[in-house]
PDB file of C-alpha atoms in Angstrom:
ATOM      1  CA  UNK A   1     198.840 -56.315 -13.917  1.00 53.00           C
ATOM      2  CA  UNK A   2     197.578 -56.963 -10.403  1.00 65.00           C
ATOM      3  CA  UNK A   3     199.025 -59.869  -8.437  1.00 78.00           C
ATOM      4  CA  UNK A   4     195.965 -60.256  -6.211  1.00 85.00           C
ATOM      5  CA  UNK A   5     192.439 -61.349  -7.030  1.00 86.00           C
ATOM      6  CA  UNK A   6     190.693 -59.021  -9.503  1.00 86.00           C
ATOM      7  CA  UNK A   7     186.990 -58.241  -9.741  1.00 86.00           C
ATOM      8  CA  UNK A   8     185.651 -59.110 -13.188  1.00 84.00           C
ATOM      9  CA  UNK A   9     182.849 -57.397 -15.102  1.00 84.00           C
ATOM     10  CA  UNK A  10     180.430 -59.908 -13.564  1.00 86.00           C
ATOM     11  CA  UNK A  11     181.403 -58.767 -10.045  1.00 89.00           C
ATOM     12  CA  UNK A  12     183.273 -61.994  -9.181  1.00 90.00           C
ATOM     13  CA  UNK A  13     186.847 -62.045  -7.885  1.00 91.00           C
ATOM     14  CA  UNK A  14     189.288 -64.149  -9.903  1.00 91.00           C
ATOM     15  CA  UNK A  15     192.979 -64.883 -10.167  1.00 91.00           C
ATOM     16  CA  UNK A  16     194.345 -62.009 -12.302  1.00 88.00           C
ATOM     17  CA  UNK A  17     195.359 -64.241 -15.213  1.00 84.00           C
ATOM     18  CA  UNK A  18     191.707 -65.293 -15.528  1.00 77.00           C
ATOM     19  CA  UNK A  19     190.840 -61.771 -16.635  1.00 71.00           C
ATOM     20  CA  UNK A  20     193.647 -60.792 -19.005  1.00 69.00           C
ATOM     21  CA  UNK A  21     192.070 -58.170 -21.271  1.00 63.00           C
ATOM     22  CA  UNK A  22     193.071 -59.501 -24.704  1.00 58.00           C
ATOM     23  CA  UNK A  23     191.691 -62.925 -23.966  1.00 63.00           C
ATOM     24  CA  UNK A  24     189.252 -62.443 -21.128  1.00 75.00           C
ATOM     25  CA  UNK A  25     186.554 -64.844 -22.348  1.00 82.00           C
ATOM     26  CA  UNK A  26     188.934 -67.736 -23.129  1.00 86.00           C
ATOM     27  CA  UNK A  27     190.886 -67.427 -19.898  1.00 86.00           C
ATOM     28  CA  UNK A  28     187.797 -66.755 -17.761  1.00 88.00           C
ATOM     29  CA  UNK A  29     186.028 -69.891 -19.023  1.00 90.00           C
ATOM     30  CA  UNK A  30     189.138 -72.063 -18.490  1.00 92.00           C
ATOM     31  CA  UNK A  31     189.827 -70.496 -15.082  1.00 93.00           C
ATOM     32  CA  UNK A  32     186.240 -70.825 -13.848  1.00 93.00           C
ATOM     33  CA  UNK A  33     185.370 -74.293 -15.125  1.00 94.00           C
ATOM     34  CA  UNK A  34     188.549 -76.288 -15.524  1.00 95.00           C
ATOM     35  CA  UNK A  35     191.839 -75.086 -14.022  1.00 96.00           C
ATOM     36  CA  UNK A  36     192.524 -76.552 -10.608  1.00 95.00           C
ATOM     37  CA  UNK A  37     189.679 -79.056 -10.694  1.00 96.00           C
ATOM     38  CA  UNK A  38     190.604 -82.715 -10.211  1.00 97.00           C
ATOM     39  CA  UNK A  39     191.326 -84.571 -13.443  1.00 98.00           C
ATOM     40  CA  UNK A  40     191.438 -88.363 -13.459  1.00 98.00           C
ATOM     41  CA  UNK A  41     191.889 -90.959 -16.175  1.00 98.00           C
ATOM     42  CA  UNK A  42     195.034 -91.963 -18.009  1.00 98.00           C
ATOM     43  CA  UNK A  43     194.057 -90.385 -21.338  1.00 98.00           C
ATOM     44  CA  UNK A  44     192.855 -87.163 -19.682  1.00 98.00           C
ATOM     45  CA  UNK A  45     196.092 -86.789 -17.735  1.00 98.00           C
ATOM     46  CA  UNK A  46     198.140 -87.672 -20.816  1.00 98.00           C
ATOM     47  CA  UNK A  47     196.327 -84.887 -22.703  1.00 98.00           C
ATOM     48  CA  UNK A  48     197.152 -82.366 -19.984  1.00 98.00           C
ATOM     49  CA  UNK A  49     200.759 -83.531 -19.860  1.00 98.00           C
ATOM     50  CA  UNK A  50     201.045 -83.037 -23.626  1.00 98.00           C
ATOM     51  CA  UNK A  51     199.380 -79.627 -23.604  1.00 98.00           C
ATOM     52  CA  UNK A  52     201.598 -78.395 -20.760  1.00 96.00           C
ATOM     53  CA  UNK A  53     204.667 -79.563 -22.692  1.00 96.00           C
ATOM     54  CA  UNK A  54     203.493 -77.866 -25.884  1.00 97.00           C
ATOM     55  CA  UNK A  55     202.869 -74.679 -23.876  1.00 95.00           C
ATOM     56  CA  UNK A  56     206.495 -74.517 -22.747  1.00 92.00           C
ATOM     57  CA  UNK A  57     207.862 -71.185 -23.970  1.00 90.00           C
ATOM     58  CA  UNK A  58     204.446 -69.990 -25.201  1.00 92.00           C
ATOM     59  CA  UNK A  59     201.379 -68.401 -23.652  1.00 89.00           C
ATOM     60  CA  UNK A  60     198.657 -70.704 -22.373  1.00 89.00           C
ATOM     61  CA  UNK A  61     196.209 -68.794 -24.565  1.00 88.00           C
ATOM     62  CA  UNK A  62     198.012 -70.162 -27.636  1.00 91.00           C
ATOM     63  CA  UNK A  63     197.311 -73.697 -26.418  1.00 94.00           C
ATOM     64  CA  UNK A  64     193.713 -72.992 -25.385  1.00 92.00           C
ATOM     65  CA  UNK A  65     192.871 -71.608 -28.801  1.00 92.00           C
ATOM     66  CA  UNK A  66     194.391 -74.652 -30.531  1.00 96.00           C
ATOM     67  CA  UNK A  67     193.077 -77.267 -28.131  1.00 96.00           C
ATOM     68  CA  UNK A  68     190.489 -78.716 -30.515  1.00 97.00           C
ATOM     69  CA  UNK A  69     193.145 -78.856 -33.224  1.00 98.00           C
ATOM     70  CA  UNK A  70     195.404 -80.783 -30.846  1.00 98.00           C
ATOM     71  CA  UNK A  71     192.599 -83.185 -30.004  1.00 98.00           C
ATOM     72  CA  UNK A  72     191.886 -83.854 -33.672  1.00 98.00           C
ATOM     73  CA  UNK A  73     195.580 -84.247 -34.542  1.00 98.00           C
ATOM     74  CA  UNK A  74     196.346 -86.519 -31.571  1.00 98.00           C
ATOM     75  CA  UNK A  75     193.313 -88.851 -31.790  1.00 98.00           C
ATOM     76  CA  UNK A  76     191.621 -87.230 -28.773  1.00 98.00           C
ATOM     77  CA  UNK A  77     194.787 -88.021 -26.818  1.00 98.00           C
ATOM     78  CA  UNK A  78     194.041 -91.731 -26.712  1.00 98.00           C
ATOM     79  CA  UNK A  79     197.270 -93.182 -25.363  1.00 98.00           C
ATOM     80  CA  UNK A  80     196.785 -96.421 -27.307  1.00 98.00           C
ATOM     81  CA  UNK A  81     196.155 -94.615 -30.596  1.00 98.00           C
ATOM     82  CA  UNK A  82     198.998 -92.105 -30.256  1.00 98.00           C
ATOM     83  CA  UNK A  83     201.392 -94.883 -29.205  1.00 98.00           C
ATOM     84  CA  UNK A  84     200.724 -96.485 -32.601  1.00 98.00           C
ATOM     85  CA  UNK A  85     201.611 -93.306 -34.537  1.00 98.00           C
ATOM     86  CA  UNK A  86     204.275 -93.808 -37.194  1.00 98.00           C
ATOM     87  CA  UNK A  87     206.899 -91.537 -38.697  1.00 97.00           C
ATOM     88  CA  UNK A  88     204.294 -90.615 -41.322  1.00 98.00           C
ATOM     89  CA  UNK A  89     202.008 -89.446 -38.507  1.00 98.00           C
ATOM     90  CA  UNK A  90     204.831 -87.345 -37.061  1.00 98.00           C
ATOM     91  CA  UNK A  91     205.329 -85.703 -40.465  1.00 98.00           C
ATOM     92  CA  UNK A  92     201.572 -85.127 -40.734  1.00 98.00           C
ATOM     93  CA  UNK A  93     201.630 -83.405 -37.355  1.00 98.00           C
ATOM     94  CA  UNK A  94     204.545 -81.211 -38.401  1.00 98.00           C
ATOM     95  CA  UNK A  95     202.433 -79.948 -41.285  1.00 98.00           C
ATOM     96  CA  UNK A  96     199.257 -79.403 -39.231  1.00 98.00           C
ATOM     97  CA  UNK A  97     198.547 -75.662 -38.758  1.00 97.00           C
ATOM     98  CA  UNK A  98     196.012 -76.477 -36.027  1.00 97.00           C
ATOM     99  CA  UNK A  99     198.744 -77.352 -33.498  1.00 98.00           C
ATOM    100  CA  UNK A 100     202.176 -76.141 -32.414  1.00 97.00           C
ATOM    101  CA  UNK A 101     204.521 -77.602 -35.008  1.00 97.00           C
ATOM    102  CA  UNK A 102     207.591 -78.321 -32.931  1.00 97.00           C
ATOM    103  CA  UNK A 103     209.386 -81.556 -33.807  1.00 97.00           C
ATOM    104  CA  UNK A 104     210.828 -82.136 -30.331  1.00 97.00           C
ATOM    105  CA  UNK A 105     207.444 -81.657 -28.646  1.00 98.00           C
ATOM    106  CA  UNK A 106     205.628 -83.832 -31.196  1.00 98.00           C
ATOM    107  CA  UNK A 107     208.230 -86.573 -30.831  1.00 98.00           C
ATOM    108  CA  UNK A 108     207.949 -86.341 -27.037  1.00 98.00           C
ATOM    109  CA  UNK A 109     204.137 -86.586 -27.149  1.00 98.00           C
ATOM    110  CA  UNK A 110     204.327 -89.747 -29.270  1.00 98.00           C
ATOM    111  CA  UNK A 111     207.138 -91.209 -27.172  1.00 98.00           C
ATOM    112  CA  UNK A 112     205.280 -90.446 -23.946  1.00 98.00           C
ATOM    113  CA  UNK A 113     202.219 -92.261 -25.283  1.00 98.00           C
ATOM    114  CA  UNK A 114     204.389 -95.286 -26.030  1.00 98.00           C
ATOM    115  CA  UNK A 115     205.737 -95.271 -22.473  1.00 98.00           C
ATOM    116  CA  UNK A 116     202.247 -94.847 -20.966  1.00 98.00           C
ATOM    117  CA  UNK A 117     200.825 -97.589 -23.222  1.00 98.00           C
ATOM    118  CA  UNK A 118     203.095-100.069 -21.440  1.00 98.00           C
ATOM    119  CA  UNK A 119     201.513 -99.250 -18.085  1.00 98.00           C
ATOM    120  CA  UNK A 120     198.444-100.988 -16.686  1.00 98.00           C
ATOM    121  CA  UNK A 121     195.099 -99.183 -16.992  1.00 98.00           C
ATOM    122  CA  UNK A 122     194.838 -96.568 -14.250  1.00 98.00           C
ATOM    123  CA  UNK A 123     198.533 -96.704 -13.458  1.00 98.00           C
ATOM    124  CA  UNK A 124     199.381 -93.287 -14.929  1.00 98.00           C
ATOM    125  CA  UNK A 125     196.504 -91.715 -12.997  1.00 98.00           C
ATOM    126  CA  UNK A 126     197.551 -93.345  -9.723  1.00 98.00           C
ATOM    127  CA  UNK A 127     201.209 -92.497 -10.325  1.00 98.00           C
ATOM    128  CA  UNK A 128     200.627 -88.784 -10.996  1.00 98.00           C
ATOM    129  CA  UNK A 129     198.167 -88.416  -8.130  1.00 98.00           C
ATOM    130  CA  UNK A 130     200.624 -90.084  -5.731  1.00 98.00           C
ATOM    131  CA  UNK A 131     202.608 -86.817  -5.938  1.00 98.00           C
ATOM    132  CA  UNK A 132     199.760 -84.636  -4.661  1.00 97.00           C
ATOM    133  CA  UNK A 133     200.968 -82.909  -1.499  1.00 94.00           C
ATOM    134  CA  UNK A 134     199.682 -84.267   1.786  1.00 89.00           C
ATOM    135  CA  UNK A 135     197.089 -82.035   3.386  1.00 80.00           C
ATOM    136  CA  UNK A 136     195.916 -78.569   2.381  1.00 76.00           C
ATOM    137  CA  UNK A 137     198.336 -75.704   1.877  1.00 81.00           C
ATOM    138  CA  UNK A 138     197.766 -72.129   2.851  1.00 88.00           C
ATOM    139  CA  UNK A 139     195.824 -70.357   0.110  1.00 93.00           C
ATOM    140  CA  UNK A 140     197.997 -67.941  -1.878  1.00 95.00           C
ATOM    141  CA  UNK A 141     196.993 -64.299  -1.426  1.00 94.00           C
ATOM    142  CA  UNK A 142     198.736 -63.108  -4.591  1.00 93.00           C
ATOM    143  CA  UNK A 143     200.449 -64.614  -7.609  1.00 92.00           C
ATOM    144  CA  UNK A 144     203.756 -63.868  -5.851  1.00 93.00           C
ATOM    145  CA  UNK A 145     202.790 -66.606  -3.357  1.00 94.00           C
ATOM    146  CA  UNK A 146     202.437 -69.221  -6.116  1.00 95.00           C
ATOM    147  CA  UNK A 147     205.638 -71.195  -6.732  1.00 95.00           C
ATOM    148  CA  UNK A 148     206.919 -72.227 -10.162  1.00 95.00           C
ATOM    149  CA  UNK A 149     208.091 -75.568  -8.779  1.00 97.00           C
ATOM    150  CA  UNK A 150     207.745 -77.514  -5.556  1.00 96.00           C
ATOM    151  CA  UNK A 151     209.567 -80.490  -4.052  1.00 96.00           C
ATOM    152  CA  UNK A 152     206.641 -82.651  -5.238  1.00 97.00           C
ATOM    153  CA  UNK A 153     206.793 -81.375  -8.832  1.00 98.00           C
ATOM    154  CA  UNK A 154     210.552 -81.851  -8.875  1.00 98.00           C
ATOM    155  CA  UNK A 155     210.158 -85.429  -7.620  1.00 98.00           C
ATOM    156  CA  UNK A 156     207.351 -86.120 -10.132  1.00 98.00           C
ATOM    157  CA  UNK A 157     209.421 -84.775 -13.027  1.00 98.00           C
ATOM    158  CA  UNK A 158     212.461 -86.777 -11.957  1.00 98.00           C
ATOM    159  CA  UNK A 159     210.475 -90.010 -11.726  1.00 98.00           C
ATOM    160  CA  UNK A 160     208.645 -89.428 -15.019  1.00 98.00           C
ATOM    161  CA  UNK A 161     211.983 -88.865 -16.767  1.00 98.00           C
ATOM    162  CA  UNK A 162     213.442 -91.947 -15.103  1.00 98.00           C
ATOM    163  CA  UNK A 163     210.544 -93.962 -16.549  1.00 97.00           C
ATOM    164  CA  UNK A 164     211.126 -92.613 -20.063  1.00 98.00           C
ATOM    165  CA  UNK A 165     208.838 -89.573 -20.322  1.00 98.00           C
ATOM    166  CA  UNK A 166     210.170 -86.417 -21.996  1.00 96.00           C
ATOM    167  CA  UNK A 167     209.357 -82.698 -21.804  1.00 95.00           C
ATOM    168  CA  UNK A 168     208.301 -83.045 -18.170  1.00 96.00           C
ATOM    169  CA  UNK A 169     210.621 -80.801 -16.170  1.00 96.00           C
ATOM    170  CA  UNK A 170     209.723 -79.568 -12.665  1.00 98.00           C
ATOM    171  CA  UNK A 171     207.973 -76.405 -13.950  1.00 97.00           C
ATOM    172  CA  UNK A 172     205.890 -78.348 -16.486  1.00 96.00           C
ATOM    173  CA  UNK A 173     205.118 -80.948 -13.813  1.00 98.00           C
ATOM    174  CA  UNK A 174     203.947 -78.210 -11.447  1.00 97.00           C
ATOM    175  CA  UNK A 175     201.767 -76.633 -14.148  1.00 97.00           C
ATOM    176  CA  UNK A 176     200.238 -80.094 -14.662  1.00 98.00           C
ATOM    177  CA  UNK A 177     199.639 -80.420 -10.923  1.00 98.00           C
ATOM    178  CA  UNK A 178     197.939 -77.005 -10.843  1.00 97.00           C
ATOM    179  CA  UNK A 179     195.803 -77.614 -13.924  1.00 96.00           C
ATOM    180  CA  UNK A 180     194.693 -81.078 -12.796  1.00 98.00           C
ATOM    181  CA  UNK A 181     193.813 -80.182  -9.219  1.00 96.00           C
ATOM    182  CA  UNK A 182     196.648 -81.916  -7.381  1.00 97.00           C
ATOM    183  CA  UNK A 183     197.223 -78.505  -5.806  1.00 96.00           C
ATOM    184  CA  UNK A 184     194.797 -75.603  -5.461  1.00 95.00           C
ATOM    185  CA  UNK A 185     196.559 -72.404  -6.485  1.00 96.00           C
ATOM    186  CA  UNK A 186     193.434 -70.293  -6.948  1.00 95.00           C
ATOM    187  CA  UNK A 187     194.027 -67.196  -4.854  1.00 95.00           C
ATOM    188  CA  UNK A 188     192.396 -66.976  -1.438  1.00 94.00           C
ATOM    189  CA  UNK A 189     189.817 -64.413  -2.603  1.00 94.00           C
ATOM    190  CA  UNK A 190     189.115 -66.111  -5.950  1.00 94.00           C
ATOM    191  CA  UNK A 191     185.490 -67.150  -6.272  1.00 93.00           C
ATOM    192  CA  UNK A 192     186.421 -70.569  -7.715  1.00 93.00           C
ATOM    193  CA  UNK A 193     188.842 -71.540  -4.922  1.00 91.00           C
ATOM    194  CA  UNK A 194     186.206 -73.515  -3.030  1.00 82.00           C
ATOM    195  CA  UNK A 195     185.035 -75.314  -6.171  1.00 75.00           C
ATOM    196  CA  UNK A 196     188.519 -76.480  -7.161  1.00 67.00           C
TER     197      UNK A 196
END
């Protein structure tokens, strides 16, 4: 697989993962319309945090294809609603074939909602965005130029854990930062870089 931008069938250059053959349409749509664009709102950021945690150890395609199942199972990722989930809800989730049925990740998602529910409205958004790097970075020319973690993602993960969040290590925190537009890791020649 190429590490630089790749020209798709529509003639547009994209990050190579946005054109993986087996899943081109799913990845291309996510890459072109969502990944790297700023996400705000406590519930929206909570959703992304959960999905990044569930992705740990799996391909992102697995999460993308189950996203609607996750939304249905987790009450559209309403922090207030998920924070009120009971043990019966956790058991229901473990039996739900529309999501990743991992007890530790399900427990973390519910626990993280309970932590976030204690925060003031907008506080989670402001907190996560406070870790966005200052100023623009040099655009990566290839995927080899894209880090797995950064000092900011390490600091974000450390502070989230300190405040009671789980399944938010530095790599997951950096994936969240990439997905939610805190950093722009679209490759320099990628047609969506300027839109992100």
